[in-house]
PDB file of C-alpha atoms in Angstrom:
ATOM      1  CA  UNK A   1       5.215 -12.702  51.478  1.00 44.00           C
ATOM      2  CA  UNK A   2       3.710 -14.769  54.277  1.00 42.00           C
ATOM      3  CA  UNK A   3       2.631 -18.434  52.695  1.00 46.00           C
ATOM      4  CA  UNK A   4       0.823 -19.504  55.889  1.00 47.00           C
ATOM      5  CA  UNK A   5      -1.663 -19.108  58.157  1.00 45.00           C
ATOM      6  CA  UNK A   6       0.806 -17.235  60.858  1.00 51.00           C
ATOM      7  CA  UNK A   7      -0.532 -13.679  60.073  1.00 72.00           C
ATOM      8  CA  UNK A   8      -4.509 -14.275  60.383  1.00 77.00           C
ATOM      9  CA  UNK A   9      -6.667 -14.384  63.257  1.00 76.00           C
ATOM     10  CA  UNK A  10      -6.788 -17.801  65.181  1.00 78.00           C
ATOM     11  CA  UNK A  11     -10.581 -18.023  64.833  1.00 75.00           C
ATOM     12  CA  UNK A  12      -9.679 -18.263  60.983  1.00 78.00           C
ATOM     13  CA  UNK A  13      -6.712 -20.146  61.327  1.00 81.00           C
ATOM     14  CA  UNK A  14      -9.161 -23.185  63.105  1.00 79.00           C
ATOM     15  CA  UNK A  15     -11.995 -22.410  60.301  1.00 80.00           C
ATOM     16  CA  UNK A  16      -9.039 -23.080  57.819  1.00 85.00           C
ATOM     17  CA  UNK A  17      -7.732 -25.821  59.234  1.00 84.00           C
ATOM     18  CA  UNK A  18     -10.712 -27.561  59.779  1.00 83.00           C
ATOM     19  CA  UNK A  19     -11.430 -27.214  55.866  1.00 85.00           C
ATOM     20  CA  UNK A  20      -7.854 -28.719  54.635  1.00 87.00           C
ATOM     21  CA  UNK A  21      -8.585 -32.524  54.055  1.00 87.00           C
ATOM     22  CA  UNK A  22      -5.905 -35.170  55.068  1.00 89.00           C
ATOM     23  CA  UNK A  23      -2.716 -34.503  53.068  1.00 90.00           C
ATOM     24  CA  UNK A  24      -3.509 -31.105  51.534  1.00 91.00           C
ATOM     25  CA  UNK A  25      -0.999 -28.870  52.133  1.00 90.00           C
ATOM     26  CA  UNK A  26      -1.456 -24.902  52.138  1.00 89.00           C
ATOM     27  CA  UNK A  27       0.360 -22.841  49.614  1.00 91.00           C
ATOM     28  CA  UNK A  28      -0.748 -19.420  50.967  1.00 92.00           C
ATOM     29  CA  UNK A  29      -3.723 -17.733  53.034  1.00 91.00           C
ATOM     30  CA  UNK A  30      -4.395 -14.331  53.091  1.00 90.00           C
ATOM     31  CA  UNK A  31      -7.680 -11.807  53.622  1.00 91.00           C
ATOM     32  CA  UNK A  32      -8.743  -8.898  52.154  1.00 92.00           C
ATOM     33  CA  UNK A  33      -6.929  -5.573  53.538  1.00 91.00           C
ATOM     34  CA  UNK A  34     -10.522  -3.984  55.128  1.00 90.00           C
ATOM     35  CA  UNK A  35      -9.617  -0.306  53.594  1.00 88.00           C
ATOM     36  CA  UNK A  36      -9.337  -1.235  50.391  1.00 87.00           C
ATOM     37  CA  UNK A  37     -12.760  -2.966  51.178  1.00 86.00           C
ATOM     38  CA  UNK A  38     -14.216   0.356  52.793  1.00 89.00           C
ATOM     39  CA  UNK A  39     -13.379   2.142  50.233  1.00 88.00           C
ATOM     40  CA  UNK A  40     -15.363   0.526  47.438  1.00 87.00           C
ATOM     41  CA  UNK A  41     -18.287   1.696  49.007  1.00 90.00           C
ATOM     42  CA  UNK A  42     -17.040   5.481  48.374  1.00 93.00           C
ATOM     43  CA  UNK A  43     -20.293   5.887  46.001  1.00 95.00           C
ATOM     44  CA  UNK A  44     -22.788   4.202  48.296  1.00 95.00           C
ATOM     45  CA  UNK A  45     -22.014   6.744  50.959  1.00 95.00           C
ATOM     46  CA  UNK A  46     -22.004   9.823  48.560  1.00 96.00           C
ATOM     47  CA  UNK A  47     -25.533   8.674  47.438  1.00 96.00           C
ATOM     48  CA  UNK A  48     -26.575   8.081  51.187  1.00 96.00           C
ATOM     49  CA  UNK A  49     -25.586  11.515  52.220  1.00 96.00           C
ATOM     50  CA  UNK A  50     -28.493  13.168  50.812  1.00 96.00           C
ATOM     51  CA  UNK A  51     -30.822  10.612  50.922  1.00 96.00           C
ATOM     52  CA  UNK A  52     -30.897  10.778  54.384  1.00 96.00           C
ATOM     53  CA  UNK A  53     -30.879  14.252  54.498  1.00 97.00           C
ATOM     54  CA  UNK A  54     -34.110  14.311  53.216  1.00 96.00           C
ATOM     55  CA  UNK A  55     -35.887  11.119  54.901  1.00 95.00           C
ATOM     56  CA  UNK A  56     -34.859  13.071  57.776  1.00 95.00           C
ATOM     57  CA  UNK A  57     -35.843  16.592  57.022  1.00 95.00           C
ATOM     58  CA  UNK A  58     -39.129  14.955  55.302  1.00 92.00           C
ATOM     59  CA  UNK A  59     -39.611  12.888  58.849  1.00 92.00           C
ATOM     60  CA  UNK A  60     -38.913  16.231  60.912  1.00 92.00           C
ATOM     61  CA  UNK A  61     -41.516  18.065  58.266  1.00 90.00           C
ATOM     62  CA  UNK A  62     -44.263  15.741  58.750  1.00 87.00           C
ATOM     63  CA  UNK A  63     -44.123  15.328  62.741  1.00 85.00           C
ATOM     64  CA  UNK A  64     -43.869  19.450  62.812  1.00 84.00           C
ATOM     65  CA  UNK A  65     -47.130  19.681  60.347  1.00 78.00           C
ATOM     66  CA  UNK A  66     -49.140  17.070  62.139  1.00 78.00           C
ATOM     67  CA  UNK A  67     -48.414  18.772  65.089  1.00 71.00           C
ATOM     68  CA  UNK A  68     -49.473  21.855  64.100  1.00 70.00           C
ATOM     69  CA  UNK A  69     -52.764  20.769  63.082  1.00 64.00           C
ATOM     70  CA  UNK A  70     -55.870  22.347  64.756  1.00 64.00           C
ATOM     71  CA  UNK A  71     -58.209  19.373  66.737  1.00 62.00           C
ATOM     72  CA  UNK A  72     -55.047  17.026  66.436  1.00 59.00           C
ATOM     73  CA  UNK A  73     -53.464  15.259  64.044  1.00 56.00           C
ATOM     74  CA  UNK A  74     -56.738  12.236  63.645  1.00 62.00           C
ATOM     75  CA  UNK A  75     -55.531   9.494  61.205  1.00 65.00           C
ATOM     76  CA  UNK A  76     -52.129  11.291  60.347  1.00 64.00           C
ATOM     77  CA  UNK A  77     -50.382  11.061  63.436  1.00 68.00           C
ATOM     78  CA  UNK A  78     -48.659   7.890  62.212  1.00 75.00           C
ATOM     79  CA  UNK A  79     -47.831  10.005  58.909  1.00 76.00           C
ATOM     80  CA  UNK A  80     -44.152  10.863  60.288  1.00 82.00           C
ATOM     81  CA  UNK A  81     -43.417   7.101  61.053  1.00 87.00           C
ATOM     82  CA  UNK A  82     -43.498   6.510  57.260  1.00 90.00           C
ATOM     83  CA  UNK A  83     -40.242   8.131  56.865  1.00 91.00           C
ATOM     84  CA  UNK A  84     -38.568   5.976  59.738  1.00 93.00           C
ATOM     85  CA  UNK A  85     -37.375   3.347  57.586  1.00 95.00           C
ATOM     86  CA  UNK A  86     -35.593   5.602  54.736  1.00 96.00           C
ATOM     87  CA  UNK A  87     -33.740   6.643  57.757  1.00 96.00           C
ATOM     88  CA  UNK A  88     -32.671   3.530  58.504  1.00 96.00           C
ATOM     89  CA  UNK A  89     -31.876   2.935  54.764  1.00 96.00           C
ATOM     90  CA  UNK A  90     -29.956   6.080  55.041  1.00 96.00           C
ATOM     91  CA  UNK A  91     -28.157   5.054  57.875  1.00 96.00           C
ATOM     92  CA  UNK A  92     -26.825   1.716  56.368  1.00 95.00           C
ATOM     93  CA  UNK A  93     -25.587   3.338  53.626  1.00 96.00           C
ATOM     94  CA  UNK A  94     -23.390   5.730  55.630  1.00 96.00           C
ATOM     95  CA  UNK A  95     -22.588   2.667  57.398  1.00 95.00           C
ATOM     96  CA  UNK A  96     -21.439   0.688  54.353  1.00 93.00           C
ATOM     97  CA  UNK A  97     -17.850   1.373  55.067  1.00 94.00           C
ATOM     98  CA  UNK A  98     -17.683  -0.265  58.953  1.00 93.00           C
ATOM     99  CA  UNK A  99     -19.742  -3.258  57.250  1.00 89.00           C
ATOM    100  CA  UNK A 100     -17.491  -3.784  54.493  1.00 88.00           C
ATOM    101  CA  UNK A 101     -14.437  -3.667  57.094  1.00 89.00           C
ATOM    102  CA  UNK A 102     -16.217  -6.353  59.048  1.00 87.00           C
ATOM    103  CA  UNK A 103     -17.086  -8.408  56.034  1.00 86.00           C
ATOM    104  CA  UNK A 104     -13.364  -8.169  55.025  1.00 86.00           C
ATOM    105  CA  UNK A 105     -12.056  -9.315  58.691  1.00 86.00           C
ATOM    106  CA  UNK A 106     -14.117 -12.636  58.190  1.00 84.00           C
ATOM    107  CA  UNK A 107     -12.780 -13.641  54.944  1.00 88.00           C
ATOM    108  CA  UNK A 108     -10.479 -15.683  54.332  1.00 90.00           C
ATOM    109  CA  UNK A 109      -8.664 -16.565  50.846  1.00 93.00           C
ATOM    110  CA  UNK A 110      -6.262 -19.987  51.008  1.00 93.00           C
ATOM    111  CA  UNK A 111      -4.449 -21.571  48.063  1.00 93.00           C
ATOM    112  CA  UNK A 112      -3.590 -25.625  49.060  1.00 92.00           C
ATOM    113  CA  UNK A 113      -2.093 -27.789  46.531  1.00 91.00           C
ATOM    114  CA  UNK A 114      -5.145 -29.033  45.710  1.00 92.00           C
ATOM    115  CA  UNK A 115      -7.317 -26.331  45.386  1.00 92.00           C
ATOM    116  CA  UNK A 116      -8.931 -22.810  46.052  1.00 92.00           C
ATOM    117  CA  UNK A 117     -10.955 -21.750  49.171  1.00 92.00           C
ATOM    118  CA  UNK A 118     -13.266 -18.770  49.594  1.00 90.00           C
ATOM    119  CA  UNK A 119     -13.907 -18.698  53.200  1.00 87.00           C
ATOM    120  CA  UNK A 120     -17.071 -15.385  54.297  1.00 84.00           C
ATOM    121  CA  UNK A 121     -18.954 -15.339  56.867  1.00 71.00           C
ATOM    122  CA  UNK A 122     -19.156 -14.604  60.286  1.00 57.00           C
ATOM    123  CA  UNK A 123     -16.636 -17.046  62.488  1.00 50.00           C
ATOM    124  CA  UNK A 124     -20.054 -17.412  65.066  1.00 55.00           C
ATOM    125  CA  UNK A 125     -22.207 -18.213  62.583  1.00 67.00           C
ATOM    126  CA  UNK A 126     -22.043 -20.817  59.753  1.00 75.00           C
ATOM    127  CA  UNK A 127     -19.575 -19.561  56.904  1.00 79.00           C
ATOM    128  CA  UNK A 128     -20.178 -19.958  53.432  1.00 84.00           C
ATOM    129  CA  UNK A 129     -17.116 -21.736  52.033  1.00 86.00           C
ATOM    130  CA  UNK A 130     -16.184 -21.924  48.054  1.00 88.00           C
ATOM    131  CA  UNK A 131     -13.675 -24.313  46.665  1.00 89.00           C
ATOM    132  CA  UNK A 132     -12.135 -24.156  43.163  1.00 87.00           C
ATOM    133  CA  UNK A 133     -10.422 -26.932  41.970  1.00 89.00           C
ATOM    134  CA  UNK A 134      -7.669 -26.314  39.148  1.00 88.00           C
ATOM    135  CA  UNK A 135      -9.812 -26.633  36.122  1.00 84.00           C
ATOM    136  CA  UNK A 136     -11.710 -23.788  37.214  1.00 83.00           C
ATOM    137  CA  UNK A 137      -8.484 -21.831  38.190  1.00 86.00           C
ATOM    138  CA  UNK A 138      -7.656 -21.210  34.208  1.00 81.00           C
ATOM    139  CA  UNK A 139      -8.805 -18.142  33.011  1.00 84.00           C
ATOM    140  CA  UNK A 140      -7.602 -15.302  35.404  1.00 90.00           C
ATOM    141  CA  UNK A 141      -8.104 -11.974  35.486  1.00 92.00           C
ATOM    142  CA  UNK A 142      -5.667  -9.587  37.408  1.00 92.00           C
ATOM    143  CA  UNK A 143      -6.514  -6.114  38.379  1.00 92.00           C
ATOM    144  CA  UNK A 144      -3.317  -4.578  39.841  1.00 93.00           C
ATOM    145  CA  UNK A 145      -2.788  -1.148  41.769  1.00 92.00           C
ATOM    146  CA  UNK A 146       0.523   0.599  41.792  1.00 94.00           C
ATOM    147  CA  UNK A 147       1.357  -0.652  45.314  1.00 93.00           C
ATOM    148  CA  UNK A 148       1.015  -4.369  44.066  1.00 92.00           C
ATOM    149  CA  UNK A 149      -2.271  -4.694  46.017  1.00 92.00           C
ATOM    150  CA  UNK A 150      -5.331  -6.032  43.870  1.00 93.00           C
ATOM    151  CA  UNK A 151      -7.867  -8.393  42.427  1.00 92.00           C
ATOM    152  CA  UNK A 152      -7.458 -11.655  41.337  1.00 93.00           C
ATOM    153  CA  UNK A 153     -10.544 -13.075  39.822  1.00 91.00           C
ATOM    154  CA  UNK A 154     -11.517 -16.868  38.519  1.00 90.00           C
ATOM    155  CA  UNK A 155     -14.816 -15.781  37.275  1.00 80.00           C
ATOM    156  CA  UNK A 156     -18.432 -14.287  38.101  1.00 78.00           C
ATOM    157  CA  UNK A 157     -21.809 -15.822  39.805  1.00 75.00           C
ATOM    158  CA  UNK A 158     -24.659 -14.303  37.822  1.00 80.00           C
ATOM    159  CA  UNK A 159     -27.768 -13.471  39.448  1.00 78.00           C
ATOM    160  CA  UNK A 160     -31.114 -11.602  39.051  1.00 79.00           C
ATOM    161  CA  UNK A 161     -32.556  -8.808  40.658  1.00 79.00           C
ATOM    162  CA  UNK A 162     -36.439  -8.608  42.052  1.00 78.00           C
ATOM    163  CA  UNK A 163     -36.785  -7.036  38.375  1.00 82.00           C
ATOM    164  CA  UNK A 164     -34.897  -9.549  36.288  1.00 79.00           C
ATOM    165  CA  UNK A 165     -31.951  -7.898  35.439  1.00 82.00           C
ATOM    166  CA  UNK A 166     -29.081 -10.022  35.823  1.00 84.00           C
ATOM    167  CA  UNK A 167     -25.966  -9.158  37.803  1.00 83.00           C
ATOM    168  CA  UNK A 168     -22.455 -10.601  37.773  1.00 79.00           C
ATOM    169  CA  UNK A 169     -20.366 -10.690  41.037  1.00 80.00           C
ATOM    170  CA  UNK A 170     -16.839 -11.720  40.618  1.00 83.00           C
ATOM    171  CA  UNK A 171     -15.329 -15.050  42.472  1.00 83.00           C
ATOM    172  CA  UNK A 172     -11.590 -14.812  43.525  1.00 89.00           C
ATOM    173  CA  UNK A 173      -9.183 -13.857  45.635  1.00 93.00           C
ATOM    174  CA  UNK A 174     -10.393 -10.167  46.180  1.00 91.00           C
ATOM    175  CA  UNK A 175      -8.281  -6.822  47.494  1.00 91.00           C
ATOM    176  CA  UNK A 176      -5.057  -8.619  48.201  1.00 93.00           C
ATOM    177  CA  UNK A 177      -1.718  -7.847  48.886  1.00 92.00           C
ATOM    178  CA  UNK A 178       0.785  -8.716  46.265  1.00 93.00           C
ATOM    179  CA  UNK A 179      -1.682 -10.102  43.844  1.00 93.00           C
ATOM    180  CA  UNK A 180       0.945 -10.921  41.311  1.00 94.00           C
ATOM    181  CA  UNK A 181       2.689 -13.418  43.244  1.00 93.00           C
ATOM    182  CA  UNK A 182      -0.235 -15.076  44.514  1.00 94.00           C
ATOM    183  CA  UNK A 183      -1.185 -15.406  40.442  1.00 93.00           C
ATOM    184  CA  UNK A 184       1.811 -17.297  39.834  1.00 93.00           C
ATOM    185  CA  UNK A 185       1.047 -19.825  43.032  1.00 93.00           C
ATOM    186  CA  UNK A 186      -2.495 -19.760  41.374  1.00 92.00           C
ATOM    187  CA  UNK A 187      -1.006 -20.781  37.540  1.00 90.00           C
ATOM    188  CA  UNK A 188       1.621 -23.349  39.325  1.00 89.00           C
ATOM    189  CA  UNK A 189      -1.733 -25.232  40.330  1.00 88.00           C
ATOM    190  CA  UNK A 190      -3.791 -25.083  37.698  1.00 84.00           C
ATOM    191  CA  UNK A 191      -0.938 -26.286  35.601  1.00 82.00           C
ATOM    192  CA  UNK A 192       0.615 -28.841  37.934  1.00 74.00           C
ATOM    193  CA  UNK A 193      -2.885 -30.660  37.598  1.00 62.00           C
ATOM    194  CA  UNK A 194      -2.940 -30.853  33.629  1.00 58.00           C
ATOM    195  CA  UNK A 195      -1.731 -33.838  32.027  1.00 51.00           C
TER     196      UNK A 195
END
């Protein structure tokens, strides 16, 4: 297992080096694997499929019926245009994969031995960056998949929707490699700081 920086791109190795304060010495950095990332959006795609289908077929329907109409179309030639944007709904859905790749190429995930960063965002732009000291670093939740590759979570962020409902979205160290031994860095810290 790689404990430092070595492996990750050297825009992320300056983002992460410019976040460790004087004295705090890394423990291990990693980022998601981008597949694994991909393929959670397996169901978004399947749902995209035919709902673009039909924005498109309803898009193509409309321009070939307001075309057909006798003295022009009037009012309704803008009628088509309506369907433009569930196109372009459709479209990001199919997409979802390439923009979960290139959400998972500007994360970041470091354990120092004082804390917990969650480095996302775009290296251009501002990031947003999460730390977690060791008190929050108690209850963990492991998700594991047969080729040691998985989830390591600290907890959720709750949120509401334009309707209300709330929503949980977990925090943590998300579609690693060898999740089990970066649990056991994770435990050494929380419990090194007890006392």
């Amino acid at each position: 297992m790689n404990w430092s920086t070595g492996n990750l791109p050297h825009d992320v190795q300056n983002l992460i080096d410019g976040e460790l304060a004087s004295g705090e010495r890394l423990v291990w950095s990693g980022q998601p694997i981008p597949g694994r990332m991909a393929r959670q959006t397996l169901g978004i795609v399947l749902f995209g499929i035919p709902w673009t289908a039909f924005a498109i077929f309803w898009t193509v329907a409309a321009a070939w019926g307001t075309g057909k109409m006798e003295r022009g179309a009037g009012p309704f030639w803008a009628f088509p245009l309506f369907g433009l944007p569930f196109i372009a709904i459709g479209l990001g859905m199919l997409s979802s994969p390439w923009w979960a790749r290139r959400k998972a190429l500007r994360t970041a995930y470091v354990l120092t031995d004082r804390r917990a960063l969650v480095i996302a965002g775009g290296w251009g732009r501002s990031p947003t960056i999460r730390s977690l000291e060791p008190a929050r670093l108690t209850d963990l939740r492991r998700t594991q998949l047969p080729d040691g590759s998985g989830d390591l979570v600290f907890g959720q962020d709750w949120s509401r929707d334009s309707d209300g409902d709330r929503h949980s979205t977990n925090v943590g160290f998300l579609g690693i490699r060898e999740v089990k031994a970066v649990e056991e860095l994770v435990r050494v810290l929380s419990q090194s700081t007890r006392g």
